[in-house]
Amino acid sequence: MELPLFPLNTVLFPGAVIPIHVFEERYKAMIGRCLERKEPFGIVLIRSGREVGGPAVPYEVGTVARIGRVERLEDGRMNLLVLGERRFRIRELRQTQPYLVAEVELLPEEDGQEVQELADTVAALFSEFMRLSLAVTGQWARTVRLPSGPAALADFVAHRLPIDLRQKQRLLETLSARARLEMEAHVLKESIQELTRQVAAMRAQRWGGFWALN
C-alpha cells in the first residue's frame, strides 16, 4: 500500500480523532490530492527534524488517517478533522519531495478478547483517573463511554494518557493488546496516586480556610 505521509509532533491512535491545520504548500497539495481521490494519508511521529519548513525523519510505525471534515480557509489553508484507522509500518520511502510518500504494510489488529479481565481493570482505572483529573480542576465528574473491545479500549486510553510522545509511540508500536493494557495500568495507577494527593491537598486548603474564617 502506498501512502503520502504527514510527519507531526503527535501520535495518532486507531479510533482517535485529531484536528490538523494545513498551511504549508506541500501539504496543501498532498491533502488536496487526498480529497480529490478520496484517499487516506499516514500520520507519523517525527523522530528528528522539524514539523514546519524543513525535512523530517519519521518513526517507522504510524496510523492511517481518514479525513472526516474539512474547513477551507484563505490562501488554500485548511482545518481538518481526521480519524485514525489502522497501524502501518513504513517499508520504503519512495518520495521525499515535496512531501513524503512511502510503501507501507498494514499491521495486524489484535482483538485481545483473552484479556477481558485486564481490560475491565484498565477501564475502571481510567474512569477513576478522569474523575480525579476533573476534581483537581474543580469540575464535576462525567460518565465517559469506553470502547467495549480490549484492543480498542487500549488505544482509546493511550490517546488520552498524560505521557510524553515517545511513550505514546511505544504504545502505538506495541501490537499486543495485553502488553498495551499492562503498560497503561501501570501509568494510570501512578497518575491516580498523584492526583489523589493533589485532590486531598486542595480540599484541605479549602476547608482549612473555611474554618479559619469562623
PDB file of C-alpha atoms in Angstrom:
ATOM      1  CA  MET A   1       0.000   0.000   0.000  1.00  0.00           C
ATOM      2  CA  GLU A   2       1.340   3.447  -0.888  1.00  0.00           C
ATOM      3  CA  LEU A   3       0.584   6.388   1.390  1.00  0.00           C
ATOM      4  CA  PRO A   4       1.535  10.062   1.427  1.00  0.00           C
ATOM      5  CA  LEU A   5       2.889  10.857   4.890  1.00  0.00           C
ATOM      6  CA  PHE A   6       2.255  13.796   7.208  1.00  0.00           C
ATOM      7  CA  PRO A   7       5.003  13.891   9.890  1.00  0.00           C
ATOM      8  CA  LEU A   8       3.765  15.629  13.039  1.00  0.00           C
ATOM      9  CA  ASN A   9       4.702  16.145  16.666  1.00  0.00           C
ATOM     10  CA  THR A  10       1.777  13.994  17.689  1.00  0.00           C
ATOM     11  CA  VAL A  11       0.831  10.309  17.805  1.00  0.00           C
ATOM     12  CA  LEU A  12      -2.460   9.271  16.247  1.00  0.00           C
ATOM     13  CA  PHE A  13      -4.065   6.057  17.506  1.00  0.00           C
ATOM     14  CA  PRO A  14      -6.680   3.969  15.706  1.00  0.00           C
ATOM     15  CA  GLY A  15     -10.133   5.239  16.621  1.00  0.00           C
ATOM     16  CA  ALA A  16      -8.887   8.655  17.750  1.00  0.00           C
ATOM     17  CA  VAL A  17      -9.879  11.961  16.156  1.00  0.00           C
ATOM     18  CA  ILE A  18      -7.444  14.874  15.953  1.00  0.00           C
ATOM     19  CA  PRO A  19      -7.513  18.345  14.336  1.00  0.00           C
ATOM     20  CA  ILE A  20      -4.838  19.396  11.841  1.00  0.00           C
ATOM     21  CA  HIS A  21      -4.217  22.861  10.456  1.00  0.00           C
ATOM     22  CA  VAL A  22      -2.757  22.647   6.951  1.00  0.00           C
ATOM     23  CA  PHE A  23      -0.854  25.723   5.793  1.00  0.00           C
ATOM     24  CA  GLU A  24       2.384  24.628   4.073  1.00  0.00           C
ATOM     25  CA  GLU A  25       2.210  24.474   0.286  1.00  0.00           C
ATOM     26  CA  ARG A  26       3.465  20.872   0.148  1.00  0.00           C
ATOM     27  CA  TYR A  27       0.737  19.662   2.497  1.00  0.00           C
ATOM     28  CA  LYS A  28      -1.937  21.759   0.813  1.00  0.00           C
ATOM     29  CA  ALA A  29      -1.068  19.833  -2.350  1.00  0.00           C
ATOM     30  CA  MET A  30      -0.988  16.498  -0.528  1.00  0.00           C
ATOM     31  CA  ILE A  31      -4.323  16.970   1.209  1.00  0.00           C
ATOM     32  CA  GLY A  32      -5.877  18.370  -1.965  1.00  0.00           C
ATOM     33  CA  ARG A  33      -4.891  15.180  -3.761  1.00  0.00           C
ATOM     34  CA  CYS A  34      -6.287  13.010  -0.950  1.00  0.00           C
ATOM     35  CA  LEU A  35      -9.593  14.899  -1.018  1.00  0.00           C
ATOM     36  CA  GLU A  36      -9.845  14.679  -4.801  1.00  0.00           C
ATOM     37  CA  ARG A  37      -9.195  10.941  -4.808  1.00  0.00           C
ATOM     38  CA  LYS A  38     -10.999  10.258  -1.520  1.00  0.00           C
ATOM     39  CA  GLU A  39      -7.892   8.538  -0.237  1.00  0.00           C
ATOM     40  CA  PRO A  40      -6.307   8.463   3.233  1.00  0.00           C
ATOM     41  CA  PHE A  41      -2.822   9.533   4.245  1.00  0.00           C
ATOM     42  CA  GLY A  42      -0.478   8.456   7.000  1.00  0.00           C
ATOM     43  CA  ILE A  43       0.374  10.313  10.209  1.00  0.00           C
ATOM     44  CA  VAL A  44       3.793   9.557  11.681  1.00  0.00           C
ATOM     45  CA  LEU A  45       5.580  10.972  14.696  1.00  0.00           C
ATOM     46  CA  ILE A  46       8.720  12.955  13.871  1.00  0.00           C
ATOM     47  CA  ARG A  47      11.860  11.170  15.078  1.00  0.00           C
ATOM     48  CA  SER A  48      14.153  14.030  14.080  1.00  0.00           C
ATOM     49  CA  GLY A  49      13.781  17.235  12.145  1.00  0.00           C
ATOM     50  CA  ARG A  50      11.142  19.932  12.118  1.00  0.00           C
ATOM     51  CA  GLU A  51       7.388  19.871  11.748  1.00  0.00           C
ATOM     52  CA  VAL A  52       7.369  23.066   9.696  1.00  0.00           C
ATOM     53  CA  GLY A  53       9.624  24.095   6.838  1.00  0.00           C
ATOM     54  CA  GLY A  54      12.445  21.573   6.707  1.00  0.00           C
ATOM     55  CA  PRO A  55      12.650  17.820   6.198  1.00  0.00           C
ATOM     56  CA  ALA A  56      11.624  15.415   8.958  1.00  0.00           C
ATOM     57  CA  VAL A  57      12.629  11.822   9.644  1.00  0.00           C
ATOM     58  CA  PRO A  58       9.608   9.842  10.881  1.00  0.00           C
ATOM     59  CA  TYR A  59       9.284   6.799  13.109  1.00  0.00           C
ATOM     60  CA  GLU A  60       8.568   3.637  11.137  1.00  0.00           C
ATOM     61  CA  VAL A  61       5.139   2.938  12.667  1.00  0.00           C
ATOM     62  CA  GLY A  62       2.252   5.311  12.109  1.00  0.00           C
ATOM     63  CA  THR A  63      -1.504   5.347  11.608  1.00  0.00           C
ATOM     64  CA  VAL A  64      -3.659   5.617   8.510  1.00  0.00           C
ATOM     65  CA  ALA A  65      -5.703   8.828   8.740  1.00  0.00           C
ATOM     66  CA  ARG A  66      -9.051   9.337   7.032  1.00  0.00           C
ATOM     67  CA  ILE A  67     -10.321  12.899   6.523  1.00  0.00           C
ATOM     68  CA  GLY A  68     -13.680  13.288   8.233  1.00  0.00           C
ATOM     69  CA  ARG A  69     -14.218  17.025   7.935  1.00  0.00           C
ATOM     70  CA  VAL A  70     -12.511  19.863   6.098  1.00  0.00           C
ATOM     71  CA  GLU A  71     -12.846  23.620   6.534  1.00  0.00           C
ATOM     72  CA  ARG A  72     -11.323  25.603   3.671  1.00  0.00           C
ATOM     73  CA  LEU A  73      -9.691  28.891   4.595  1.00  0.00           C
ATOM     74  CA  GLU A  74      -7.987  31.752   2.771  1.00  0.00           C
ATOM     75  CA  ASP A  75      -4.875  31.088   0.679  1.00  0.00           C
ATOM     76  CA  GLY A  76      -5.697  27.398   0.391  1.00  0.00           C
ATOM     77  CA  ARG A  77      -5.212  26.708   4.094  1.00  0.00           C
ATOM     78  CA  MET A  78      -7.441  24.040   5.660  1.00  0.00           C
ATOM     79  CA  ASN A  79      -8.619  22.847   9.038  1.00  0.00           C
ATOM     80  CA  LEU A  80      -9.107  19.087   9.121  1.00  0.00           C
ATOM     81  CA  LEU A  81     -10.605  16.572  11.498  1.00  0.00           C
ATOM     82  CA  VAL A  82      -9.079  13.177  10.827  1.00  0.00           C
ATOM     83  CA  LEU A  83      -9.872   9.721  12.152  1.00  0.00           C
ATOM     84  CA  GLY A  84      -7.189   7.155  12.899  1.00  0.00           C
ATOM     85  CA  GLU A  85      -7.822   3.791  11.232  1.00  0.00           C
ATOM     86  CA  ARG A  86      -5.049   1.165  11.032  1.00  0.00           C
ATOM     87  CA  ARG A  87      -1.447   0.941  12.189  1.00  0.00           C
ATOM     88  CA  PHE A  88       1.157   0.652   9.458  1.00  0.00           C
ATOM     89  CA  ARG A  89       4.900   0.190   9.174  1.00  0.00           C
ATOM     90  CA  ILE A  90       6.988   2.003   6.558  1.00  0.00           C
ATOM     91  CA  ARG A  91       8.714  -0.464   4.252  1.00  0.00           C
ATOM     92  CA  GLU A  92      10.305   2.026   1.873  1.00  0.00           C
ATOM     93  CA  LEU A  93      10.299   5.777   1.342  1.00  0.00           C
ATOM     94  CA  ARG A  94       9.588   6.295  -2.350  1.00  0.00           C
ATOM     95  CA  GLN A  95       9.413  10.065  -2.488  1.00  0.00           C
ATOM     96  CA  THR A  96      10.808  12.757  -0.236  1.00  0.00           C
ATOM     97  CA  GLN A  97       9.910  15.966  -2.115  1.00  0.00           C
ATOM     98  CA  PRO A  98       7.789  17.969  -1.806  1.00  0.00           C
ATOM     99  CA  TYR A  99       6.269  15.575   0.775  1.00  0.00           C
ATOM    100  CA  LEU A 100       6.988  12.021   1.858  1.00  0.00           C
ATOM    101  CA  VAL A 101       5.369   9.078   0.100  1.00  0.00           C
ATOM    102  CA  ALA A 102       6.019   5.560   1.375  1.00  0.00           C
ATOM    103  CA  GLU A 103       5.246   1.960   0.666  1.00  0.00           C
ATOM    104  CA  VAL A 104       3.699   0.658   3.882  1.00  0.00           C
ATOM    105  CA  GLU A 105       2.374  -2.588   5.285  1.00  0.00           C
ATOM    106  CA  LEU A 106      -0.763  -2.599   7.411  1.00  0.00           C
ATOM    107  CA  LEU A 107      -0.114  -4.192  10.784  1.00  0.00           C
ATOM    108  CA  PRO A 108      -2.344  -6.923  12.239  1.00  0.00           C
ATOM    109  CA  GLU A 109      -5.083  -5.911  14.642  1.00  0.00           C
ATOM    110  CA  GLU A 110      -5.447  -7.923  17.837  1.00  0.00           C
ATOM    111  CA  ASP A 111      -8.908  -8.005  19.387  1.00  0.00           C
ATOM    112  CA  GLY A 112      -7.488  -9.120  22.737  1.00  0.00           C
ATOM    113  CA  GLN A 113     -10.614 -10.973  23.828  1.00  0.00           C
ATOM    114  CA  GLU A 114      -8.490 -13.237  26.039  1.00  0.00           C
ATOM    115  CA  VAL A 115      -7.600 -10.244  28.251  1.00  0.00           C
ATOM    116  CA  GLN A 116     -11.082  -9.012  29.084  1.00  0.00           C
ATOM    117  CA  GLU A 117     -10.421  -9.045  32.832  1.00  0.00           C
ATOM    118  CA  LEU A 118      -7.356  -6.846  32.383  1.00  0.00           C
ATOM    119  CA  ALA A 119      -9.365  -4.568  30.097  1.00  0.00           C
ATOM    120  CA  ASP A 120     -12.045  -4.216  32.787  1.00  0.00           C
ATOM    121  CA  THR A 121      -9.350  -3.230  35.294  1.00  0.00           C
ATOM    122  CA  VAL A 122      -7.921  -0.584  32.939  1.00  0.00           C
ATOM    123  CA  ALA A 123     -11.419   0.754  32.245  1.00  0.00           C
ATOM    124  CA  ALA A 124     -12.037   1.170  35.994  1.00  0.00           C
ATOM    125  CA  LEU A 125      -8.639   2.818  36.493  1.00  0.00           C
ATOM    126  CA  PHE A 126      -9.225   5.204  33.603  1.00  0.00           C
ATOM    127  CA  SER A 127     -12.656   6.195  34.955  1.00  0.00           C
ATOM    128  CA  GLU A 128     -11.075   6.974  38.334  1.00  0.00           C
ATOM    129  CA  PHE A 129      -8.269   8.885  36.627  1.00  0.00           C
ATOM    130  CA  MET A 130     -10.811  11.020  34.762  1.00  0.00           C
ATOM    131  CA  ARG A 131     -12.841  11.645  37.938  1.00  0.00           C
ATOM    132  CA  LEU A 132      -9.761  12.850  39.824  1.00  0.00           C
ATOM    133  CA  SER A 133      -8.485  14.910  36.877  1.00  0.00           C
ATOM    134  CA  LEU A 134     -11.781  16.787  36.782  1.00  0.00           C
ATOM    135  CA  ALA A 135     -11.830  17.175  40.566  1.00  0.00           C
ATOM    136  CA  VAL A 136      -8.398  18.836  40.526  1.00  0.00           C
ATOM    137  CA  THR A 137      -9.735  21.499  38.145  1.00  0.00           C
ATOM    138  CA  GLY A 138     -12.977  21.907  40.080  1.00  0.00           C
ATOM    139  CA  GLN A 139     -15.168  20.175  37.521  1.00  0.00           C
ATOM    140  CA  TRP A 140     -17.872  17.610  38.052  1.00  0.00           C
ATOM    141  CA  ALA A 141     -17.149  14.047  37.037  1.00  0.00           C
ATOM    142  CA  ARG A 142     -18.828  12.934  33.832  1.00  0.00           C
ATOM    143  CA  THR A 143     -19.531   9.473  32.559  1.00  0.00           C
ATOM    144  CA  VAL A 144     -17.070   8.502  29.843  1.00  0.00           C
ATOM    145  CA  ARG A 145     -18.249   5.996  27.251  1.00  0.00           C
ATOM    146  CA  LEU A 146     -15.462   3.492  26.725  1.00  0.00           C
ATOM    147  CA  PRO A 147     -14.983   1.069  23.820  1.00  0.00           C
ATOM    148  CA  SER A 148     -16.037  -2.470  24.637  1.00  0.00           C
ATOM    149  CA  GLY A 149     -13.208  -4.370  22.931  1.00  0.00           C
ATOM    150  CA  PRO A 150      -9.871  -4.643  24.794  1.00  0.00           C
ATOM    151  CA  ALA A 151      -7.753  -3.556  21.801  1.00  0.00           C
ATOM    152  CA  ALA A 152      -9.975  -0.554  21.067  1.00  0.00           C
ATOM    153  CA  LEU A 153     -10.014   0.332  24.765  1.00  0.00           C
ATOM    154  CA  ALA A 154      -6.210   0.201  24.892  1.00  0.00           C
ATOM    155  CA  ASP A 155      -5.961   2.676  22.014  1.00  0.00           C
ATOM    156  CA  PHE A 156      -8.679   4.918  23.491  1.00  0.00           C
ATOM    157  CA  VAL A 157      -6.802   5.154  26.790  1.00  0.00           C
ATOM    158  CA  ALA A 158      -3.397   5.555  25.114  1.00  0.00           C
ATOM    159  CA  HIS A 159      -4.659   8.598  23.209  1.00  0.00           C
ATOM    160  CA  ARG A 160      -5.655  10.295  26.482  1.00  0.00           C
ATOM    161  CA  LEU A 161      -2.797   9.339  28.799  1.00  0.00           C
ATOM    162  CA  PRO A 162      -0.679  12.201  30.215  1.00  0.00           C
ATOM    163  CA  ILE A 163       2.610  10.785  28.923  1.00  0.00           C
ATOM    164  CA  ASP A 164       5.269  12.070  26.546  1.00  0.00           C
ATOM    165  CA  LEU A 165       5.291  11.409  22.815  1.00  0.00           C
ATOM    166  CA  ARG A 166       7.963   8.712  22.943  1.00  0.00           C
ATOM    167  CA  GLN A 167       5.878   6.713  25.403  1.00  0.00           C
ATOM    168  CA  LYS A 168       2.831   7.159  23.193  1.00  0.00           C
ATOM    169  CA  GLN A 169       4.858   5.984  20.210  1.00  0.00           C
ATOM    170  CA  ARG A 170       5.906   2.913  22.177  1.00  0.00           C
ATOM    171  CA  LEU A 171       2.243   2.135  22.815  1.00  0.00           C
ATOM    172  CA  LEU A 172       1.448   2.617  19.142  1.00  0.00           C
ATOM    173  CA  GLU A 173       4.228   0.197  18.174  1.00  0.00           C
ATOM    174  CA  THR A 174       3.040  -2.414  20.695  1.00  0.00           C
ATOM    175  CA  LEU A 175       0.723  -4.736  18.756  1.00  0.00           C
ATOM    176  CA  SER A 176      -0.242  -6.889  21.733  1.00  0.00           C
ATOM    177  CA  ALA A 177      -3.408  -5.600  23.386  1.00  0.00           C
ATOM    178  CA  ARG A 178      -2.360  -7.292  26.628  1.00  0.00           C
ATOM    179  CA  ALA A 179       1.010  -5.503  26.640  1.00  0.00           C
ATOM    180  CA  ARG A 180      -0.613  -2.120  25.929  1.00  0.00           C
ATOM    181  CA  LEU A 181      -3.139  -2.606  28.701  1.00  0.00           C
ATOM    182  CA  GLU A 182      -0.445  -3.651  31.173  1.00  0.00           C
ATOM    183  CA  MET A 183       1.601  -0.534  30.373  1.00  0.00           C
ATOM    184  CA  GLU A 184      -1.471   1.662  30.729  1.00  0.00           C
ATOM    185  CA  ALA A 185      -2.483   0.110  34.040  1.00  0.00           C
ATOM    186  CA  HIS A 186       0.953   0.987  35.433  1.00  0.00           C
ATOM    187  CA  VAL A 187       0.757   4.605  34.225  1.00  0.00           C
ATOM    188  CA  LEU A 188      -2.817   5.023  35.461  1.00  0.00           C
ATOM    189  CA  LYS A 189      -2.037   3.710  38.942  1.00  0.00           C
ATOM    190  CA  GLU A 190       0.849   6.170  39.304  1.00  0.00           C
ATOM    191  CA  SER A 191      -1.273   9.040  37.966  1.00  0.00           C
ATOM    192  CA  ILE A 192      -4.140   8.198  40.317  1.00  0.00           C
ATOM    193  CA  GLN A 193      -1.794   8.248  43.317  1.00  0.00           C
ATOM    194  CA  GLU A 194      -0.510  11.710  42.377  1.00  0.00           C
ATOM    195  CA  LEU A 195      -3.993  13.060  41.603  1.00  0.00           C
ATOM    196  CA  THR A 196      -5.335  11.689  44.903  1.00  0.00           C
ATOM    197  CA  ARG A 197      -2.643  13.658  46.754  1.00  0.00           C
ATOM    198  CA  GLN A 198      -3.489  16.793  44.803  1.00  0.00           C
ATOM    199  CA  VAL A 199      -7.222  16.478  45.498  1.00  0.00           C
ATOM    200  CA  ALA A 200      -6.583  15.867  49.205  1.00  0.00           C
ATOM    201  CA  ALA A 201      -4.313  18.921  49.432  1.00  0.00           C
ATOM    202  CA  MET A 202      -6.834  21.064  47.561  1.00  0.00           C
ATOM    203  CA  ARG A 203      -9.665  20.010  49.878  1.00  0.00           C
ATOM    204  CA  ALA A 204      -7.544  20.530  52.995  1.00  0.00           C
ATOM    205  CA  GLN A 205      -6.683  24.038  51.845  1.00  0.00           C
ATOM    206  CA  ARG A 206     -10.296  24.842  51.006  1.00  0.00           C
ATOM    207  CA  TRP A 207     -11.786  23.534  54.225  1.00  0.00           C
ATOM    208  CA  GLY A 208      -8.886  24.802  56.320  1.00  0.00           C
ATOM    209  CA  GLY A 209      -9.546  28.275  55.026  1.00  0.00           C
ATOM    210  CA  PHE A 210     -13.264  27.889  55.730  1.00  0.00           C
ATOM    211  CA  TRP A 211     -12.708  27.003  59.409  1.00  0.00           C
ATOM    212  CA  ALA A 212     -10.151  29.814  59.761  1.00  0.00           C
ATOM    213  CA  LEU A 213     -12.861  32.277  58.774  1.00  0.00           C
ATOM    214  CA  ASN A 214     -15.082  31.001  61.512  1.00  0.00           C
TER     215      ASN A 214
END
